[in-house]
Amino acid sequence: MKTFVTQRQASQLLHNKFVVVLGGSVQRSMYKDLVLLLQRDQYLTLPQLKSKGELSFERDALVEGGRLGPMTNGTEYREVRQYRSDHHLLRFYFLTRIYSPYVESVLEDFRHGLKPDVIIVSSCVWDITRYGRECLEQYKENLHKFFGQIKTIVCHDCLILWTLAMPLGKKIKGGFLVPEISHLGPTVCYNIIEANLYSGRLADTYGLDVLDLHFQFRLSLQHRMPDGVHWDALAHRRISSLLLQHAADAWGVQLPHPLPLLAQGALQRQSPAQYEQNHFRSHNFDFAPSNREQQTSDPYWNHLSSPVTITITLHRLMVTTIEASQFPDIMVVMVVMVTGFQQLVAFTGHPGFLV
């Protein structure tokens, strides 16, 4: 990505929009950067990135939890923040699990209250570390529950954006990694690859948009903080730009060029066909495949339905395999390449597709 979205562009794009961010500490920093970007072209400071549960941040307000309640590193921690101006409304909910009684209460707020225009959501690291030996299988079940519920609650034109977990370091320390599970630290960076693969495919199957932040930042690890979990201010401004670019594509707005005047009407989401056309014309971003109806009884694995999807999947499998070890097993890489080639031939009917 060559340029960041500016304050003026962000303000116009989110004019009269209600944006909700759901997730953990990384998503809290995403929310904070959006709040700051809506006010001025500056980056988050290190204290702002590290703070949690503060009573106020850049004219927002702590609504629930945080310093109004117990400040813990437990799964019961809560934090709800809200920023409101004359033409913008942003809200953040801290989650430690993608589906739980607390998440059900949040969804009930959406069902009976103001409907969001944009929902940015991610939950992974807490889910696969803090809930016992069967946490990964429970995570998969909870994803089904959340994705099924959220689509029935929000308006049909709400942009629901599932963001995949960002790359973790091999040596990590963070609020979620309490001493009882410290032995999981060296393997979490690999576990999230499996979790990301599953959640991204499943989100697409349920009709959600997917932004693969793990892929986007696989070569930008210099912006990861020393704790191996969180990211610096430049990374978060890039995330904000990716999020807003994705929203602009969905609404038919060209960025980073000047936006249409707001007087021309409220921005509306494009049809799936229009969105897919814009999606495959974009060269600055690499998103997951756009939403479409699935023509299969298997909602997860039988997903490859276009040459573009196959190519992207093959590339990501190769990158994932190579990054999984400092000295990758060449045979494993070859198996991945051969498998991808077989899928290409099966789809096109002849190997000349690659020429």
Short mmCIF file of N, CA and C in Angstrom, two decimals, residues 96-204:
data_model
loop_
_atom_site.label_atom_id
_atom_site.label_comp_id
_atom_site.label_asym_id
_atom_site.label_seq_id
_atom_site.Cartn_x
_atom_site.Cartn_y
_atom_site.Cartn_z
N THR A 96 -13.32 -11.82 24.74
CA THR A 96 -12.34 -12.86 24.98
C THR A 96 -12.78 -14.18 24.36
N ARG A 97 -13.95 -14.18 23.73
CA ARG A 97 -14.45 -15.36 23.04
C ARG A 97 -15.45 -14.92 21.99
N ILE A 98 -15.45 -15.60 20.84
CA ILE A 98 -16.29 -15.15 19.74
C ILE A 98 -17.77 -15.37 20.02
N TYR A 99 -18.10 -16.36 20.86
CA TYR A 99 -19.51 -16.55 21.21
C TYR A 99 -19.60 -16.99 22.66
N SER A 100 -20.41 -16.30 23.43
CA SER A 100 -20.56 -16.54 24.86
C SER A 100 -21.83 -15.83 25.31
N PRO A 101 -22.27 -16.04 26.54
CA PRO A 101 -23.42 -15.28 27.04
C PRO A 101 -23.23 -13.77 26.93
N TYR A 102 -21.99 -13.30 27.13
CA TYR A 102 -21.75 -11.86 26.98
C TYR A 102 -21.94 -11.42 25.54
N VAL A 103 -21.42 -12.19 24.59
CA VAL A 103 -21.60 -11.84 23.18
C VAL A 103 -23.07 -11.87 22.81
N GLU A 104 -23.82 -12.81 23.36
CA GLU A 104 -25.26 -12.84 23.12
C GLU A 104 -25.91 -11.55 23.58
N SER A 105 -25.47 -11.01 24.71
CA SER A 105 -26.04 -9.75 25.20
C SER A 105 -25.68 -8.58 24.28
N VAL A 106 -24.48 -8.61 23.71
CA VAL A 106 -24.08 -7.57 22.75
C VAL A 106 -24.95 -7.66 21.51
N LEU A 107 -25.18 -8.87 21.02
CA LEU A 107 -26.02 -9.04 19.85
C LEU A 107 -27.45 -8.60 20.11
N GLU A 108 -27.92 -8.79 21.33
CA GLU A 108 -29.25 -8.32 21.68
C GLU A 108 -29.33 -6.80 21.64
N ASP A 109 -28.23 -6.13 22.01
CA ASP A 109 -28.19 -4.67 21.88
C ASP A 109 -28.40 -4.26 20.43
N PHE A 110 -27.77 -4.97 19.51
CA PHE A 110 -27.93 -4.66 18.09
C PHE A 110 -29.34 -5.00 17.61
N ARG A 111 -29.90 -6.08 18.16
CA ARG A 111 -31.23 -6.50 17.71
C ARG A 111 -32.30 -5.46 18.07
N HIS A 112 -32.19 -4.91 19.26
CA HIS A 112 -33.24 -4.01 19.75
C HIS A 112 -32.83 -2.53 19.72
N GLY A 113 -31.56 -2.25 19.44
CA GLY A 113 -31.11 -0.87 19.44
C GLY A 113 -30.72 -0.39 18.06
N LEU A 114 -29.82 0.59 18.03
CA LEU A 114 -29.35 1.17 16.77
C LEU A 114 -28.58 0.13 15.98
N LYS A 115 -28.89 0.00 14.69
CA LYS A 115 -28.25 -0.99 13.84
C LYS A 115 -26.93 -0.45 13.29
N PRO A 116 -25.84 -1.21 13.42
CA PRO A 116 -24.56 -0.76 12.87
C PRO A 116 -24.57 -0.75 11.35
N ASP A 117 -23.80 0.18 10.79
CA ASP A 117 -23.57 0.19 9.34
C ASP A 117 -22.35 -0.64 8.98
N VAL A 118 -21.38 -0.70 9.89
CA VAL A 118 -20.16 -1.48 9.69
C VAL A 118 -19.83 -2.21 10.98
N ILE A 119 -19.51 -3.51 10.87
CA ILE A 119 -19.05 -4.29 12.01
C ILE A 119 -17.70 -4.88 11.64
N ILE A 120 -16.67 -4.51 12.42
CA ILE A 120 -15.32 -5.06 12.25
C ILE A 120 -15.08 -6.00 13.43
N VAL A 121 -14.86 -7.27 13.15
CA VAL A 121 -14.82 -8.25 14.23
C VAL A 121 -13.69 -9.23 14.02
N SER A 122 -13.07 -9.62 15.15
CA SER A 122 -12.06 -10.66 15.14
C SER A 122 -11.95 -11.22 16.54
N SER A 123 -11.78 -12.52 16.62
CA SER A 123 -11.55 -13.18 17.90
C SER A 123 -10.88 -14.50 17.62
N CYS A 124 -9.68 -14.69 18.16
CA CYS A 124 -8.95 -15.92 17.86
C CYS A 124 -8.02 -16.33 19.00
N VAL A 125 -7.07 -15.46 19.36
CA VAL A 125 -5.99 -15.86 20.25
C VAL A 125 -6.53 -16.28 21.62
N TRP A 126 -7.43 -15.50 22.19
CA TRP A 126 -8.02 -15.89 23.47
C TRP A 126 -8.78 -17.20 23.32
N ASP A 127 -9.53 -17.33 22.24
CA ASP A 127 -10.37 -18.51 22.04
C ASP A 127 -9.58 -19.80 22.04
N ILE A 128 -8.39 -19.79 21.44
CA ILE A 128 -7.64 -21.03 21.26
C ILE A 128 -6.57 -21.23 22.32
N THR A 129 -6.58 -20.41 23.37
CA THR A 129 -5.58 -20.58 24.44
C THR A 129 -6.19 -20.66 25.84
N ARG A 130 -7.34 -20.03 26.05
CA ARG A 130 -7.82 -19.84 27.42
C ARG A 130 -8.99 -20.72 27.83
N TYR A 131 -9.39 -21.63 26.97
CA TYR A 131 -10.63 -22.37 27.26
C TYR A 131 -10.45 -23.89 27.20
N GLY A 132 -9.32 -24.37 27.69
CA GLY A 132 -9.14 -25.81 27.84
C GLY A 132 -8.59 -26.52 26.62
N ARG A 133 -8.44 -27.84 26.75
CA ARG A 133 -7.81 -28.64 25.70
C ARG A 133 -8.65 -28.71 24.43
N GLU A 134 -9.94 -28.61 24.56
CA GLU A 134 -10.82 -28.70 23.40
C GLU A 134 -11.17 -27.32 22.82
N CYS A 135 -10.34 -26.34 23.14
CA CYS A 135 -10.69 -24.96 22.78
C CYS A 135 -10.77 -24.75 21.27
N LEU A 136 -9.93 -25.44 20.49
CA LEU A 136 -9.95 -25.22 19.05
C LEU A 136 -11.25 -25.73 18.44
N GLU A 137 -11.72 -26.91 18.88
CA GLU A 137 -12.98 -27.44 18.38
C GLU A 137 -14.15 -26.57 18.85
N GLN A 138 -14.07 -26.09 20.09
CA GLN A 138 -15.11 -25.19 20.60
C GLN A 138 -15.11 -23.88 19.82
N TYR A 139 -13.92 -23.43 19.44
CA TYR A 139 -13.81 -22.20 18.64
C TYR A 139 -14.55 -22.36 17.32
N LYS A 140 -14.38 -23.50 16.67
CA LYS A 140 -15.05 -23.74 15.40
C LYS A 140 -16.56 -23.76 15.57
N GLU A 141 -17.04 -24.39 16.63
CA GLU A 141 -18.48 -24.41 16.89
C GLU A 141 -19.01 -23.01 17.18
N ASN A 142 -18.25 -22.24 17.96
CA ASN A 142 -18.69 -20.88 18.30
C ASN A 142 -18.69 -19.96 17.09
N LEU A 143 -17.78 -20.19 16.14
CA LEU A 143 -17.79 -19.41 14.91
C LEU A 143 -19.09 -19.62 14.16
N HIS A 144 -19.54 -20.86 14.06
CA HIS A 144 -20.82 -21.14 13.41
C HIS A 144 -21.95 -20.38 14.11
N LYS A 145 -21.95 -20.41 15.44
CA LYS A 145 -23.02 -19.75 16.19
C LYS A 145 -23.00 -18.24 15.95
N PHE A 146 -21.81 -17.64 16.01
CA PHE A 146 -21.72 -16.19 15.86
C PHE A 146 -22.09 -15.77 14.44
N PHE A 147 -21.51 -16.41 13.44
CA PHE A 147 -21.78 -16.03 12.06
C PHE A 147 -23.25 -16.21 11.72
N GLY A 148 -23.85 -17.28 12.25
CA GLY A 148 -25.27 -17.50 11.99
C GLY A 148 -26.16 -16.46 12.64
N GLN A 149 -25.78 -16.03 13.84
CA GLN A 149 -26.58 -15.05 14.57
C GLN A 149 -26.45 -13.64 13.99
N ILE A 150 -25.22 -13.23 13.71
CA ILE A 150 -24.98 -11.84 13.32
C ILE A 150 -25.70 -11.49 12.01
N LYS A 151 -25.81 -12.46 11.11
CA LYS A 151 -26.45 -12.18 9.82
C LYS A 151 -27.95 -11.98 9.97
N THR A 152 -28.56 -12.54 11.02
CA THR A 152 -30.00 -12.41 11.21
C THR A 152 -30.37 -11.16 12.00
N ILE A 153 -29.39 -10.49 12.57
CA ILE A 153 -29.66 -9.36 13.47
C ILE A 153 -29.50 -8.02 12.77
N VAL A 154 -28.43 -7.86 12.00
CA VAL A 154 -28.13 -6.56 11.40
C VAL A 154 -28.92 -6.38 10.12
N CYS A 155 -28.90 -5.16 9.60
CA CYS A 155 -29.57 -4.87 8.33
C CYS A 155 -28.85 -5.58 7.19
N HIS A 156 -29.58 -5.81 6.10
CA HIS A 156 -29.02 -6.58 4.99
C HIS A 156 -27.84 -5.87 4.33
N ASP A 157 -27.79 -4.52 4.43
CA ASP A 157 -26.70 -3.79 3.78
C ASP A 157 -25.57 -3.46 4.75
N CYS A 158 -25.59 -4.04 5.95
CA CYS A 158 -24.50 -3.83 6.90
C CYS A 158 -23.25 -4.53 6.39
N LEU A 159 -22.12 -3.84 6.43
CA LEU A 159 -20.85 -4.42 6.03
C LEU A 159 -20.23 -5.10 7.25
N ILE A 160 -20.21 -6.44 7.24
CA ILE A 160 -19.62 -7.21 8.33
C ILE A 160 -18.26 -7.71 7.85
N LEU A 161 -17.21 -7.25 8.49
CA LEU A 161 -15.85 -7.52 8.04
C LEU A 161 -15.12 -8.36 9.09
N TRP A 162 -14.88 -9.62 8.76
CA TRP A 162 -14.13 -10.53 9.63
C TRP A 162 -12.64 -10.37 9.31
N THR A 163 -11.85 -9.97 10.30
CA THR A 163 -10.41 -9.79 10.09
C THR A 163 -9.66 -10.96 10.72
N LEU A 164 -8.77 -11.56 9.96
CA LEU A 164 -8.01 -12.69 10.46
C LEU A 164 -6.90 -12.22 11.40
N ALA A 165 -6.58 -13.08 12.36
CA ALA A 165 -5.58 -12.75 13.38
C ALA A 165 -4.24 -12.45 12.73
N MET A 166 -3.53 -11.47 13.27
CA MET A 166 -2.25 -11.05 12.72
C MET A 166 -1.13 -12.00 13.18
N PRO A 167 0.01 -11.98 12.49
CA PRO A 167 1.10 -12.90 12.85
C PRO A 167 1.60 -12.67 14.28
N LEU A 168 1.77 -13.75 14.99
CA LEU A 168 2.33 -13.71 16.34
C LEU A 168 3.80 -14.09 16.31
N GLY A 169 4.55 -13.61 17.28
CA GLY A 169 5.94 -14.01 17.41
C GLY A 169 6.06 -15.38 18.06
N LYS A 170 7.23 -16.00 17.91
CA LYS A 170 7.46 -17.29 18.55
C LYS A 170 7.63 -17.14 20.05
N LYS A 171 8.13 -16.00 20.48
CA LYS A 171 8.24 -15.69 21.90
C LYS A 171 7.27 -14.55 22.19
N ILE A 172 6.20 -14.86 22.89
CA ILE A 172 5.16 -13.86 23.12
C ILE A 172 4.89 -13.70 24.60
N LYS A 173 4.38 -12.54 24.93
CA LYS A 173 3.90 -12.26 26.28
C LYS A 173 2.76 -11.28 26.14
N GLY A 174 1.70 -11.53 26.85
CA GLY A 174 0.54 -10.66 26.74
C GLY A 174 -0.48 -10.99 27.80
N GLY A 175 -1.52 -10.18 27.86
CA GLY A 175 -2.54 -10.36 28.88
C GLY A 175 -3.21 -11.71 28.84
N PHE A 176 -3.37 -12.26 27.61
CA PHE A 176 -4.04 -13.55 27.49
C PHE A 176 -3.16 -14.71 27.93
N LEU A 177 -1.82 -14.53 27.90
CA LEU A 177 -0.90 -15.62 28.18
C LEU A 177 -0.53 -15.62 29.67
N VAL A 178 -1.46 -16.08 30.48
CA VAL A 178 -1.24 -16.17 31.93
C VAL A 178 -0.30 -17.33 32.21
N PRO A 179 0.32 -17.37 33.41
CA PRO A 179 1.30 -18.43 33.70
C PRO A 179 0.77 -19.84 33.49
N GLU A 180 -0.52 -20.07 33.72
CA GLU A 180 -1.07 -21.42 33.60
C GLU A 180 -0.97 -21.97 32.18
N ILE A 181 -0.90 -21.12 31.20
CA ILE A 181 -0.84 -21.59 29.81
C ILE A 181 0.42 -21.09 29.11
N SER A 182 1.43 -20.71 29.87
CA SER A 182 2.65 -20.17 29.27
C SER A 182 3.34 -21.19 28.37
N HIS A 183 3.10 -22.48 28.60
CA HIS A 183 3.71 -23.52 27.77
C HIS A 183 3.19 -23.49 26.34
N LEU A 184 2.04 -22.83 26.12
CA LEU A 184 1.48 -22.75 24.77
C LEU A 184 2.14 -21.67 23.92
N GLY A 185 2.91 -20.79 24.56
CA GLY A 185 3.48 -19.65 23.86
C GLY A 185 4.17 -19.96 22.56
N PRO A 186 5.10 -20.96 22.52
CA PRO A 186 5.85 -21.21 21.27
C PRO A 186 5.00 -21.77 20.14
N THR A 187 3.82 -22.30 20.42
CA THR A 187 3.02 -22.95 19.36
C THR A 187 1.83 -22.12 18.91
N VAL A 188 1.49 -21.07 19.62
CA VAL A 188 0.30 -20.29 19.26
C VAL A 188 0.43 -19.68 17.88
N CYS A 189 1.65 -19.26 17.51
CA CYS A 189 1.85 -18.62 16.21
C CYS A 189 1.50 -19.57 15.07
N TYR A 190 1.62 -20.88 15.31
CA TYR A 190 1.24 -21.86 14.30
C TYR A 190 -0.24 -22.22 14.39
N ASN A 191 -0.76 -22.26 15.61
CA ASN A 191 -2.17 -22.61 15.79
C ASN A 191 -3.10 -21.59 15.13
N ILE A 192 -2.70 -20.32 15.14
CA ILE A 192 -3.58 -19.31 14.55
C ILE A 192 -3.64 -19.44 13.03
N ILE A 193 -2.63 -20.08 12.42
CA ILE A 193 -2.69 -20.31 10.98
C ILE A 193 -3.84 -21.24 10.65
N GLU A 194 -3.96 -22.32 11.41
CA GLU A 194 -5.08 -23.25 11.21
C GLU A 194 -6.40 -22.55 11.52
N ALA A 195 -6.43 -21.80 12.63
CA ALA A 195 -7.66 -21.11 13.02
C ALA A 195 -8.06 -20.08 11.97
N ASN A 196 -7.08 -19.34 11.43
CA ASN A 196 -7.37 -18.36 10.40
C ASN A 196 -7.92 -19.01 9.14
N LEU A 197 -7.32 -20.12 8.75
CA LEU A 197 -7.78 -20.81 7.54
C LEU A 197 -9.24 -21.23 7.69
N TYR A 198 -9.56 -21.79 8.84
CA TYR A 198 -10.93 -22.24 9.06
C TYR A 198 -11.90 -21.07 9.14
N SER A 199 -11.57 -20.07 9.97
CA SER A 199 -12.51 -18.96 10.20
C SER A 199 -12.71 -18.13 8.94
N GLY A 200 -11.65 -17.95 8.15
CA GLY A 200 -11.78 -17.17 6.93
C GLY A 200 -12.69 -17.85 5.92
N ARG A 201 -12.51 -19.15 5.73
CA ARG A 201 -13.36 -19.89 4.81
C ARG A 201 -14.81 -19.89 5.30
N LEU A 202 -14.98 -20.11 6.60
CA LEU A 202 -16.33 -20.19 7.14
C LEU A 202 -17.04 -18.84 7.06
N ALA A 203 -16.33 -17.75 7.37
CA ALA A 203 -16.93 -16.42 7.28
C ALA A 203 -17.39 -16.13 5.85
N ASP A 204 -16.58 -16.50 4.88
CA ASP A 204 -16.96 -16.30 3.49
C ASP A 204 -18.20 -17.12 3.14
#
